Short mmCIF file of C-alpha atoms in Angstrom, two decimals:
data_model
loop_
_atom_site.label_atom_id
_atom_site.label_comp_id
_atom_site.label_asym_id
_atom_site.label_seq_id
_atom_site.Cartn_x
_atom_site.Cartn_y
_atom_site.Cartn_z
CA MET A 14 36.02 -14.96 40.16
CA PRO A 15 34.30 -16.94 37.34
CA ARG A 16 36.75 -20.39 36.74
CA PRO A 17 38.80 -20.65 33.74
CA MET A 18 37.08 -22.23 30.88
CA LEU A 19 40.35 -22.27 28.90
CA GLU A 20 43.51 -22.87 30.54
CA ILE A 21 47.05 -23.15 28.79
CA VAL A 22 49.80 -24.05 31.22
CA GLY A 23 53.55 -24.64 30.06
CA LEU A 24 52.62 -24.59 26.21
CA GLU A 25 55.48 -25.08 24.33
CA LYS A 26 55.36 -25.89 20.37
CA LYS A 27 58.32 -26.44 17.84
CA PHE A 28 58.37 -27.07 14.05
CA GLY A 29 61.59 -28.68 13.66
CA ASP A 30 64.81 -27.11 15.36
CA THR A 31 62.14 -23.89 15.61
CA GLN A 32 60.53 -23.11 18.82
CA VAL A 33 57.73 -21.28 18.37
CA LEU A 34 55.89 -21.08 21.77
CA ARG A 35 57.72 -20.82 24.85
CA ASN A 36 56.19 -21.74 28.53
CA ILE A 37 53.03 -20.12 27.38
CA ASP A 38 50.44 -20.02 30.57
CA LEU A 39 47.36 -18.13 29.83
CA ARG A 40 44.13 -18.58 31.48
CA VAL A 41 40.57 -16.99 30.10
CA ARG A 42 37.65 -17.12 32.36
CA GLU A 43 34.18 -17.99 31.65
CA GLY A 44 32.57 -14.92 29.67
CA GLU A 45 35.58 -13.29 29.38
CA LEU A 46 37.02 -11.72 26.38
CA VAL A 47 40.86 -11.88 25.97
CA PHE A 48 42.45 -10.23 23.06
CA VAL A 49 46.06 -11.31 21.98
CA ILE A 50 48.30 -8.60 20.07
CA GLY A 51 51.56 -8.97 18.89
CA PRO A 52 54.13 -8.61 15.91
CA SER A 53 53.60 -11.32 12.82
CA GLY A 54 55.53 -14.37 13.76
CA SER A 55 55.30 -13.92 17.69
CA GLY A 56 53.33 -17.17 17.85
CA LYS A 57 49.74 -16.21 18.03
CA SER A 58 47.97 -18.05 15.55
CA THR A 59 49.93 -20.85 16.47
CA MET A 60 48.70 -20.92 19.88
CA LEU A 61 45.40 -20.33 19.06
CA ARG A 62 45.68 -23.37 16.64
CA CYS A 63 46.91 -25.56 19.86
CA CYS A 64 43.76 -24.88 21.76
CA ASN A 65 41.96 -27.14 19.54
CA ARG A 66 44.73 -29.36 18.44
CA LEU A 67 44.94 -28.51 14.77
CA GLU A 68 48.46 -27.75 15.89
CA GLU A 69 50.15 -30.68 18.08
CA PRO A 70 51.67 -28.91 21.33
CA THR A 71 55.10 -30.13 22.17
CA SER A 72 54.76 -29.73 25.58
CA GLY A 73 52.38 -28.29 28.09
CA ALA A 74 48.64 -28.58 29.33
CA ILE A 75 45.46 -27.00 27.50
CA LEU A 76 41.91 -27.56 29.48
CA ILE A 77 38.90 -26.99 27.84
CA ASP A 78 36.10 -26.50 30.65
CA GLY A 79 38.71 -28.44 32.90
CA MET A 80 39.37 -31.54 30.60
CA ASP A 81 43.16 -31.26 29.46
CA ILE A 82 42.78 -31.95 25.38
CA VAL A 83 46.37 -32.27 25.18
CA GLY A 84 47.43 -36.52 25.18
CA CYS A 85 43.34 -37.29 25.10
CA ASN A 86 42.16 -39.80 22.94
CA THR A 87 40.65 -39.33 19.56
CA ARG A 88 36.90 -39.80 20.57
CA ALA A 89 37.45 -37.31 23.71
CA LEU A 90 39.18 -34.97 21.34
CA ASN A 91 36.40 -34.88 18.99
CA ARG A 92 33.81 -34.20 21.67
CA MET A 93 36.10 -31.42 23.26
CA ARG A 94 36.16 -29.82 19.61
CA LEU A 95 32.71 -29.38 19.55
CA LYS A 96 33.20 -26.74 22.84
CA VAL A 97 35.37 -24.79 21.03
CA GLY A 98 34.04 -22.90 18.08
CA MET A 99 36.84 -21.42 15.53
CA VAL A 100 36.81 -18.66 13.08
CA PHE A 101 39.42 -18.10 11.20
CA GLN A 102 40.96 -15.36 8.64
CA GLY A 103 39.50 -17.27 5.53
CA PHE A 104 35.76 -18.03 5.54
CA HIS A 105 36.22 -21.92 4.52
CA LEU A 106 32.45 -21.80 3.50
CA TYR A 107 31.64 -24.40 0.93
CA SER A 108 30.67 -22.82 -2.08
CA HIS A 109 27.83 -25.11 -3.57
CA MET A 110 26.09 -24.83 -0.51
CA ASN A 111 23.98 -21.72 0.52
CA ALA A 112 24.23 -19.87 3.62
CA VAL A 113 21.59 -22.05 5.62
CA ARG A 114 23.01 -25.59 4.38
CA ASN A 115 26.60 -24.28 5.29
CA VAL A 116 25.44 -23.60 8.82
CA MET A 117 23.50 -26.81 8.82
CA LEU A 118 26.24 -29.12 7.86
CA ALA A 119 28.49 -29.61 11.07
CA GLN A 120 25.32 -29.88 13.13
CA VAL A 121 24.28 -33.33 11.24
CA LYS A 122 27.52 -34.60 10.86
CA ALA A 123 28.81 -34.13 14.57
CA LEU A 124 25.90 -33.53 16.62
CA GLY A 125 23.76 -35.85 14.73
CA ARG A 126 20.63 -33.47 14.59
CA SER A 127 17.85 -34.24 12.32
CA ARG A 128 17.80 -31.89 9.41
CA ASP A 129 14.80 -29.89 10.79
CA GLU A 130 16.47 -29.32 13.82
CA ALA A 131 19.51 -28.36 12.38
CA ARG A 132 17.75 -26.08 10.11
CA GLU A 133 15.90 -24.42 12.77
CA ARG A 134 19.33 -23.71 14.68
CA ALA A 135 21.02 -22.46 11.89
CA LEU A 136 18.05 -19.50 11.00
CA GLU A 137 18.44 -18.89 14.60
CA MET A 138 22.03 -17.99 14.53
CA LEU A 139 21.93 -16.55 11.18
CA ASP A 140 19.39 -14.28 12.80
CA ARG A 141 22.01 -13.64 15.63
CA VAL A 142 24.32 -12.48 13.07
CA GLY A 143 22.04 -10.33 11.17
CA LEU A 144 21.69 -12.63 7.83
CA ARG A 145 18.37 -14.67 8.43
CA HIS A 146 17.46 -12.67 5.11
CA ARG A 147 20.29 -14.32 3.36
CA ALA A 148 19.87 -17.68 4.35
CA GLU A 149 19.49 -19.16 0.78
CA ALA A 150 21.74 -16.85 -0.64
CA MET A 151 25.23 -18.87 -2.04
CA PRO A 152 28.65 -17.73 -0.53
CA SER A 153 29.36 -16.14 -4.03
CA GLU A 154 26.72 -13.82 -3.70
CA LEU A 155 27.84 -12.24 -0.40
CA SER A 156 30.53 -10.21 0.29
CA GLY A 157 33.23 -11.17 2.49
CA GLY A 158 31.96 -9.37 5.70
CA GLN A 159 28.63 -11.52 5.30
CA GLN A 160 30.66 -14.90 4.78
CA GLN A 161 32.42 -14.33 7.78
CA ARG A 162 29.51 -13.73 9.73
CA VAL A 163 28.13 -17.38 8.22
CA ALA A 164 31.21 -19.08 9.29
CA ILE A 165 30.86 -17.34 13.07
CA ALA A 166 27.28 -18.79 13.02
CA ARG A 167 28.77 -22.06 11.90
CA ALA A 168 30.33 -22.13 14.88
CA LEU A 169 27.89 -20.59 17.13
CA ALA A 170 25.31 -23.65 15.95
CA LEU A 171 27.51 -26.16 17.36
CA ASP A 172 26.81 -24.36 21.27
CA PRO A 173 30.20 -24.07 21.84
CA LYS A 174 31.69 -23.05 25.32
CA VAL A 175 34.48 -20.85 24.22
CA MET A 176 35.01 -19.31 21.00
CA LEU A 177 38.61 -18.75 19.54
CA PHE A 178 39.11 -16.02 16.56
CA ASP A 179 42.31 -16.27 14.42
CA GLU A 180 42.34 -12.69 12.54
CA PRO A 181 38.99 -12.52 11.61
CA THR A 182 38.85 -9.49 10.09
CA SER A 183 42.08 -9.29 7.84
CA ALA A 184 41.04 -10.30 4.78
CA LEU A 185 37.74 -8.21 4.84
CA ASP A 186 37.65 -4.74 2.93
CA PRO A 187 37.87 -2.00 5.82
CA GLU A 188 34.24 -1.14 5.31
CA LEU A 189 33.28 -4.71 5.98
CA VAL A 190 35.08 -5.04 9.38
CA GLY A 191 32.47 -3.29 11.10
CA SER A 192 29.85 -5.81 10.63
CA VAL A 193 31.88 -8.56 12.22
CA LEU A 194 33.24 -6.78 15.19
CA ALA A 195 29.88 -5.79 16.04
CA VAL A 196 28.44 -9.47 15.98
CA MET A 197 31.58 -10.21 18.36
CA LYS A 198 30.61 -7.42 20.57
CA ASP A 199 27.13 -8.97 20.72
CA LEU A 200 28.79 -12.36 21.54
CA LYS A 201 30.61 -10.55 24.23
CA ALA A 202 27.58 -9.05 25.96
CA SER A 203 25.99 -12.46 25.63
CA GLY A 204 28.64 -13.78 27.89
CA MET A 205 30.61 -16.02 25.33
CA THR A 206 33.84 -16.63 26.21
CA MET A 207 36.20 -15.67 23.69
CA LEU A 208 40.00 -15.66 22.72
CA VAL A 209 40.89 -13.11 19.59
CA VAL A 210 44.14 -12.74 17.81
CA SER A 211 43.23 -9.68 16.13
CA HIS A 212 45.05 -6.14 14.86
CA GLU A 213 42.04 -4.34 15.28
CA MET A 214 43.45 -2.36 18.45
CA GLY A 215 40.43 0.23 18.91
CA PHE A 216 38.06 -2.87 19.05
CA ALA A 217 40.36 -4.43 21.73
CA ARG A 218 40.50 -1.32 23.73
CA GLU A 219 36.75 -1.13 23.69
CA ALA A 220 35.49 -4.41 24.08
CA ALA A 221 38.14 -6.38 25.73
CA ASP A 222 38.46 -7.43 29.54
CA ARG A 223 42.29 -8.16 29.24
CA VAL A 224 44.89 -7.87 26.31
CA VAL A 225 47.67 -10.06 26.30
CA PHE A 226 50.85 -9.04 23.81
CA MET A 227 53.01 -11.93 22.52
CA ASP A 228 56.54 -11.83 21.25
CA GLY A 229 59.12 -14.31 20.32
CA GLY A 230 56.89 -17.15 21.16
CA VAL A 231 56.28 -15.47 24.96
CA VAL A 232 54.02 -13.69 26.38
CA VAL A 233 55.44 -10.44 27.40
CA GLU A 234 52.44 -8.85 29.34
CA GLU A 235 48.95 -8.91 30.08
CA GLY A 236 46.98 -6.56 31.78
CA ALA A 237 43.42 -4.53 31.34
CA PRO A 238 43.25 -2.72 28.04
CA GLU A 239 43.90 0.96 29.19
CA ALA A 240 46.73 -0.21 31.54
CA ILE A 241 48.31 -2.22 27.81
CA PHE A 242 47.82 0.77 25.61
CA SER A 243 47.95 3.80 27.85
CA ASN A 244 50.93 2.65 30.42
CA PRO A 245 52.85 -0.78 28.84
CA GLN A 246 55.24 -2.01 31.25
CA ALA A 247 57.63 -3.78 28.85
CA GLU A 248 60.04 -1.95 26.36
CA ARG A 249 58.97 -4.71 23.45
CA THR A 250 55.12 -3.56 23.89
CA ARG A 251 56.06 -0.08 23.84
CA ALA A 252 58.11 -0.40 20.70
CA PHE A 253 55.44 -2.67 19.22
CA LEU A 254 52.49 -0.19 19.75
CA ALA A 255 54.44 2.95 18.52
CA ARG A 256 55.04 1.24 15.41
CA VAL A 257 51.26 0.35 15.01
CA ARG A 258 50.16 3.42 15.45
CA GLY A 259 52.58 4.91 13.24
#
């Protein structure tokens, strides 16, 4: 069995007196796509942001490729962050830079690649997400789906070991969602390790290796997509799925 590429052990997170995450244990094996579902406010995005310490865990351990990033020093943390690509709901592209320069920037700053190396890698990654032909386009000239695919290319250009997706399609018009999901499906096929928070239930059922249901800051249950969607064991899971199915 492949080893865990991402391992969350006993993760707790408090904001003041409010406990948002309670004793989260979750393992994502190398090459696995794990999908996290649950109601708004259940702690899904906070858990994801703890995985590269955009949020500081209150307690617990988070291991990336075997190394605990909780409590490590800044230099070690910055090295580990390069192994964790993150794609957000918002695209966070630099509006004054074209697509290829957006994908180049972190390579030059964080990895020390030359501009020529960074551009070659950026064009490869734009090609991978189907946008090489828009390499010189400014973000304002791209649709929301195209901007999100540029953001994915930017993360991939740093050669991450694991990709985190936080509601990557929720800001998109419905007709643009498919292009982003297609890229994620290609990543899965290529063996990328992925932890995805999303409401795209059809995609979860089709593409995920495991589905995790969170509610109230805890993992309520997890299992194969067919088991979670067709035969959930927990009442909270059944109630949530009944609501989202309308």
